[in-house]
XYZ file of C-alpha atoms in Angstrom:
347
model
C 99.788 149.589 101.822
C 96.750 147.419 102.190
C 94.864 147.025 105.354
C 96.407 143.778 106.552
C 93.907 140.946 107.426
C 94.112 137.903 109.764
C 95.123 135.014 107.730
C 94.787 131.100 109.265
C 97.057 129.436 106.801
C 97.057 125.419 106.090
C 99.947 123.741 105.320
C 101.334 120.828 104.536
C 104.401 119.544 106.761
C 107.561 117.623 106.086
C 108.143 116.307 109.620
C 111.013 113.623 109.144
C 112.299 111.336 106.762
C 108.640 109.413 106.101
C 106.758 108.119 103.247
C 104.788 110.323 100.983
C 101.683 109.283 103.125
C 103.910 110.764 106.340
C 102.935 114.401 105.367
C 101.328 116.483 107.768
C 98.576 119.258 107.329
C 98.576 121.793 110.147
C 96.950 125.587 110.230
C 98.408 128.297 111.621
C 97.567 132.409 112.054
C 100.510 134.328 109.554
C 100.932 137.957 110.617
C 100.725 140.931 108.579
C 103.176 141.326 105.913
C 106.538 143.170 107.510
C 108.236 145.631 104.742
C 108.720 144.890 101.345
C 106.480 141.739 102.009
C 103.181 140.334 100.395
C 100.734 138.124 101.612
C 100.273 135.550 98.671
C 96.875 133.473 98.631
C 98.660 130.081 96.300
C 96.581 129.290 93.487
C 98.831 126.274 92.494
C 101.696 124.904 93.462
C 103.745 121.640 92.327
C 105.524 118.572 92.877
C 108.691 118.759 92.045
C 111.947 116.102 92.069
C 113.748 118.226 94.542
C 110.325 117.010 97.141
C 110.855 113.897 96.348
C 114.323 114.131 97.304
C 113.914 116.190 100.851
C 111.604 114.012 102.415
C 114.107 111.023 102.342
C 116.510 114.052 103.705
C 118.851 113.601 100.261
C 118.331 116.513 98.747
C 121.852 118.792 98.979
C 120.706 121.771 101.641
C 117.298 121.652 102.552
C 116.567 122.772 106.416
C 116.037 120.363 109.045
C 112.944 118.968 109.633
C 110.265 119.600 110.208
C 109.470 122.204 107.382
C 107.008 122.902 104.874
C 108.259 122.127 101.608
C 107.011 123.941 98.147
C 109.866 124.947 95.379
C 107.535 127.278 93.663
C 104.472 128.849 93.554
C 101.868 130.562 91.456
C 99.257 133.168 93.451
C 97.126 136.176 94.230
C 98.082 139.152 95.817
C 96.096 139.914 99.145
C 97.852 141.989 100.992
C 100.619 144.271 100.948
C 103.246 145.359 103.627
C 104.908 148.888 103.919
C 106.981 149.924 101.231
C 105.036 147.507 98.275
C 102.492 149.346 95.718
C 99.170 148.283 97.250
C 98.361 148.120 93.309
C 99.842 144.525 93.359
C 97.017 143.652 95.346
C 94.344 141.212 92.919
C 97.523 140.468 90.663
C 98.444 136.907 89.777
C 102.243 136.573 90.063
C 104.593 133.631 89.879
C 107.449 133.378 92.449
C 110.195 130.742 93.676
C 110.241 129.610 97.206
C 112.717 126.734 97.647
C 110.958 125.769 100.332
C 107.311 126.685 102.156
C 105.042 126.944 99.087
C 102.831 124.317 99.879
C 100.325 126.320 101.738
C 96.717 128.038 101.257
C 98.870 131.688 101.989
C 102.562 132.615 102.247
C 104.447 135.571 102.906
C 106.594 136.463 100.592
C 108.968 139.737 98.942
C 107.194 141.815 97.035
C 110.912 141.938 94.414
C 110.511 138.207 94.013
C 107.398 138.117 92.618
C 107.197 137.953 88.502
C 103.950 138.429 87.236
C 101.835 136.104 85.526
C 100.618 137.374 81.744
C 96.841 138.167 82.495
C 94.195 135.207 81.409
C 97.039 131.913 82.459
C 95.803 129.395 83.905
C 97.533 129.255 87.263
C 98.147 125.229 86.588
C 99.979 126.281 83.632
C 101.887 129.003 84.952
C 103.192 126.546 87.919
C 104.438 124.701 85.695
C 106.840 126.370 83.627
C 108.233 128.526 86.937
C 111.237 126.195 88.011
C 111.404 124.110 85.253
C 111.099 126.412 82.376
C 113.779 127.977 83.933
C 116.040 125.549 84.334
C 114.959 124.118 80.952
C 115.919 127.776 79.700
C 118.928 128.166 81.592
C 120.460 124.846 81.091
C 119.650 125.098 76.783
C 120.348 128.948 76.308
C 123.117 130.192 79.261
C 124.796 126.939 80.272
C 124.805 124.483 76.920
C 124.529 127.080 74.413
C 123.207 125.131 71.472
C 122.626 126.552 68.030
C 119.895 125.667 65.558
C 120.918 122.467 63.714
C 122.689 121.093 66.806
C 121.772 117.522 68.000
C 120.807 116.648 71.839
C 120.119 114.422 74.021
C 117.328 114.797 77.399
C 117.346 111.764 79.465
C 113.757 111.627 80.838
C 112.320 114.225 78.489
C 108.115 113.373 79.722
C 109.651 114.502 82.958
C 108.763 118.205 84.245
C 112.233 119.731 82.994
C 112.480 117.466 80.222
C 108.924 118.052 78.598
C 109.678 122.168 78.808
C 113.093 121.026 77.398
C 112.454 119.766 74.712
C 109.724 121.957 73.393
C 112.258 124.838 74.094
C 115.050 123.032 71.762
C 112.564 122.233 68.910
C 111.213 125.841 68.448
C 114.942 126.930 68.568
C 115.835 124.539 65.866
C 117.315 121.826 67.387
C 117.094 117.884 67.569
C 116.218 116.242 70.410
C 116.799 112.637 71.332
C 114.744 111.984 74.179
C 114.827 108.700 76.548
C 111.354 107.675 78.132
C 109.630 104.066 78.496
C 107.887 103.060 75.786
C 104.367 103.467 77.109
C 105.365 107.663 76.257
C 106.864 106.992 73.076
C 103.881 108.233 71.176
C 103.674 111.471 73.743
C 107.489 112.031 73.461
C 107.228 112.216 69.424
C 104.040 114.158 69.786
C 106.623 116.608 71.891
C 109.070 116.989 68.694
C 111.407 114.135 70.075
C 113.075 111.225 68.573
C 112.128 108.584 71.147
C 114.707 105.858 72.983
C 113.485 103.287 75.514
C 115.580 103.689 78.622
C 114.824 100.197 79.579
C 116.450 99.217 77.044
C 120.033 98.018 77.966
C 121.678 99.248 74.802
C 120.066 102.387 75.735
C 123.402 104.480 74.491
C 124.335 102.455 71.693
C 120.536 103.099 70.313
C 121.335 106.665 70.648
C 124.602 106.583 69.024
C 122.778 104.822 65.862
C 120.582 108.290 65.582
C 123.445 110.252 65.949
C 126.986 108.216 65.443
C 128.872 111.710 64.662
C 128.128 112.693 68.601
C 125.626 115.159 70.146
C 126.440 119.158 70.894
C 124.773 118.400 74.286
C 123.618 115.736 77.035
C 121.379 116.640 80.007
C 121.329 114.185 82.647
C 119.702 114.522 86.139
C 120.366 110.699 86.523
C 123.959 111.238 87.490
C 125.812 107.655 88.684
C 127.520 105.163 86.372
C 125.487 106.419 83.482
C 126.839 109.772 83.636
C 129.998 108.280 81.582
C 127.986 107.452 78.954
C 126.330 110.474 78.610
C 129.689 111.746 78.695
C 130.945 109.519 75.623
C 128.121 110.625 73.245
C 129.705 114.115 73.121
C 130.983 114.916 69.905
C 134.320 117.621 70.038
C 132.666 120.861 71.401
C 129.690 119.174 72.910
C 128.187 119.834 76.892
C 127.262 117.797 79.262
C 124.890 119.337 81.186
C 124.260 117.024 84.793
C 121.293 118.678 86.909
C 120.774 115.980 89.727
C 121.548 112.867 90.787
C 118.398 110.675 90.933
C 120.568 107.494 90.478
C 121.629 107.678 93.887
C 118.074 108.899 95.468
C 117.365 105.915 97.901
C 120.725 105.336 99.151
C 121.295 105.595 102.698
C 124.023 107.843 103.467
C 125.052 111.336 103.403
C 122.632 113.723 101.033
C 126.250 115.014 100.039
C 128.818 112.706 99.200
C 126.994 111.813 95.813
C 127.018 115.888 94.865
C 130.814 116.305 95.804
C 131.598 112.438 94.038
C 129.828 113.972 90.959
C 131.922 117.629 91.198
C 135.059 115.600 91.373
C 134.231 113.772 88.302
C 132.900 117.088 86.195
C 135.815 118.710 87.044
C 138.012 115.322 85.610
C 136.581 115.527 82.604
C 137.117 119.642 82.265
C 140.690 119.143 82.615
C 141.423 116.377 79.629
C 141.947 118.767 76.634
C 139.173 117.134 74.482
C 137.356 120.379 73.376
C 134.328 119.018 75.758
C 133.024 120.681 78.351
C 130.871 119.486 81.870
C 128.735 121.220 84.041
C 126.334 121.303 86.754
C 123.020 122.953 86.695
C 122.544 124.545 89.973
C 119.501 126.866 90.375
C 120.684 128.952 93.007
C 124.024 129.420 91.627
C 125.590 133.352 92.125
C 122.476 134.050 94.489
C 124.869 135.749 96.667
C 124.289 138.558 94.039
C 120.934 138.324 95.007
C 119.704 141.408 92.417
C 121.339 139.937 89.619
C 120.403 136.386 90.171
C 116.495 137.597 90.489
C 116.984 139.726 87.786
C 118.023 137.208 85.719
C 115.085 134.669 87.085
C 112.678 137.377 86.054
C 113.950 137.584 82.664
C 114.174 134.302 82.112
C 110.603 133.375 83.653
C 109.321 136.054 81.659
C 110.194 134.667 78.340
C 109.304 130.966 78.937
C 105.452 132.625 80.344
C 105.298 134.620 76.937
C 106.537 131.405 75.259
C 103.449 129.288 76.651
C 101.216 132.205 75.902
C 102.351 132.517 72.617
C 101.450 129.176 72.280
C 105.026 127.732 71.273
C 105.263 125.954 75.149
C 102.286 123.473 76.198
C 102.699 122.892 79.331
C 102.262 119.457 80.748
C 100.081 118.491 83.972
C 99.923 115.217 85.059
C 97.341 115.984 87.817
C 95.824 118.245 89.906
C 95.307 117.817 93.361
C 94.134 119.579 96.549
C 96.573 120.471 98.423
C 95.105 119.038 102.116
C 96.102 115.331 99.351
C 99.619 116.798 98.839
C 100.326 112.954 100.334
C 98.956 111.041 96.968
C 100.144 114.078 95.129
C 103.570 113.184 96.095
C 103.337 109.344 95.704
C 101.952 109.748 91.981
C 104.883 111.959 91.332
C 107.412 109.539 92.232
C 105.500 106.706 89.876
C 106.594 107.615 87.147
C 103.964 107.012 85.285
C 103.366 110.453 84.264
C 103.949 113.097 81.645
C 104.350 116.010 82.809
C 104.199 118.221 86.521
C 101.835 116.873 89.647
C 99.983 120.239 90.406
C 99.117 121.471 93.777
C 96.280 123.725 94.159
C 93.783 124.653 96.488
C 91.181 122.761 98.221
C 87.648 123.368 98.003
């Protein structure tokens, strides 16, 4: 065990439902890490949609306010608590939070921690640790698709969607990928056959490229346009639905729109069609809690050897200091970006 220091830790603060520029940043002492803990010094940390989400107080169970919100994080090793190999200490290691990783330290377990390969950037580790995962998960666990398949990735310059993509091309597949037309160029550049989701005949475009149906659709759009996404399945195809940003700035319960959408997955699983729907949910069989980190840790590993292996590029919109998390936030929710809003630390 390492000889635990006094850490004043900044932080940034959702305190209610407010505007990105509602953010708090507050300090405060953290103790020594208890058993099994680390003390993690963040060396990035991102923006992600499920942010954007909590601090209108939609997204499906976040914790009341106020809270410090940060899905994942990227950091050094300062300290260790009993019962963790003080050897840890110096090590760059990547690590999902859910919540509290936008802050200058964290506690955190020492078994969720997955290390970083040695020489990453920690900007382009943070951005591959919940979305290459999902990305992963969602192609390789949940969709299954073989090489030679066809699919489709509805916001593919999007954090998910650019690891997505990237993922599907070096596996051999075709990817149809909607984005405005200002990305076009990026989203071919990507390995993607580009559609304009302006464009009102959006789906019939789409359809055109591929009139004998897709093997797969992932949509985090959700709404009316999940039917459509439905109805470009060909027999055997997946839809894969991993959020519901359709519905993100209507008042109302941050549930109804989830359980509307289960309802309607679980319609379409019952019609004896030879399609399938599902929803992506990242914390799904957690109750197992080894075997769900296991297989985070396995599946983080191989997206981080992907990137340094040079098959992944990661994309970063920005980086910002994290005491700016408030501008960080609002150029997120643009969307006039390719890529991840980074987090890191301040000067």
């Amino acid at each position: 065990m390492s000889t635990p220091v006094a850490i004043r830790a900044t932080e940034i603060v959702l305190p209610g439902a407010v505007e990105p520029s509602g953010l708090e940043v507050r300090t405060r002492d953290l103790p020594a890490p208890d058993k099994g803990q680390v003390l993690l010094r963040m060396d990035a940390t991102g923006v992600s949609f499920a942010e954007q989400q909590m601090r209108r107080g939609k997204y499906y169970d976040q914790p009341a306010f106020p809270f410090v919100p940060g899905y994942d994080v990227v950091g050094t090793v300062t300290a260790t608590g009993p019962g963790v190999d003080a050897g840890l200490t110096g090590r760059r290691f990547a690590a999902v939070t859910k919540v509290g990783a936008w802050a200058s330290h964290l506690l955190i377990d020492a078994a969720e921690l997955t290390p970083v390969p040695d020489g990453m950037d920690a900007a382009t580790a943070e951005t591959v640790v919940v979305n290459g995962i999902t990305a992963w998960q969602m192609l390789h666990r949940m969709a299954k698709v073989r090489p030679g398949g066809t699919v489709v990735v509805l916001g593919v310059n999007g954090g998910v969607g650019s690891i997505l993509v990237q993922l599907a091309w070096h596996a051999g597949i075709t990817v149809i990928g909607t984005a405005s037309a200002r990305h076009h160029a990026s989203v071919r550049e990507l390995g993607a056959i580009p559609v304009d989701y302006h464009d009102p005949d959006m789906y019939d475009q789409i359809r055109k490229i591929a009139p004998d149906g897709v093997d797969a659709v992932f949509d985090h759009v959700g709404g009316p346009g999940l039917v459509q996404s439905w109805r470009l399945l060909r027999r055997g195809g997946t839809l894969v639905s991993y959020g519901t940003a359709a519905t993100k700035n209507e008042e109302g319960s941050s549930q109804l729109p989830v359980l509307k959408l289960f309802a309607q997955l679980a319609a379409w699983n019952s019609m004896p069609n030879g399609r399938s729907a599902h929803f992506y949910n990242f914390w799904a069989g957690r109750r197992r809690r080894a075997e769900w980190q296991r297989r985070l840790t396995q599946d983080l590993t191989e997206v981080l050897r992907l990137v340094a292996d040079g098959v992944l590029t990661p994309q970063i919109a920005a980086q910002i200091p994290l005491h700016d998390a408030a501008s960080a936030l609002a150029l997120a929710e643009s969307r006039t970006v390719i890529g991840k809003v980074i987090l890191v630390p301040g000067a």
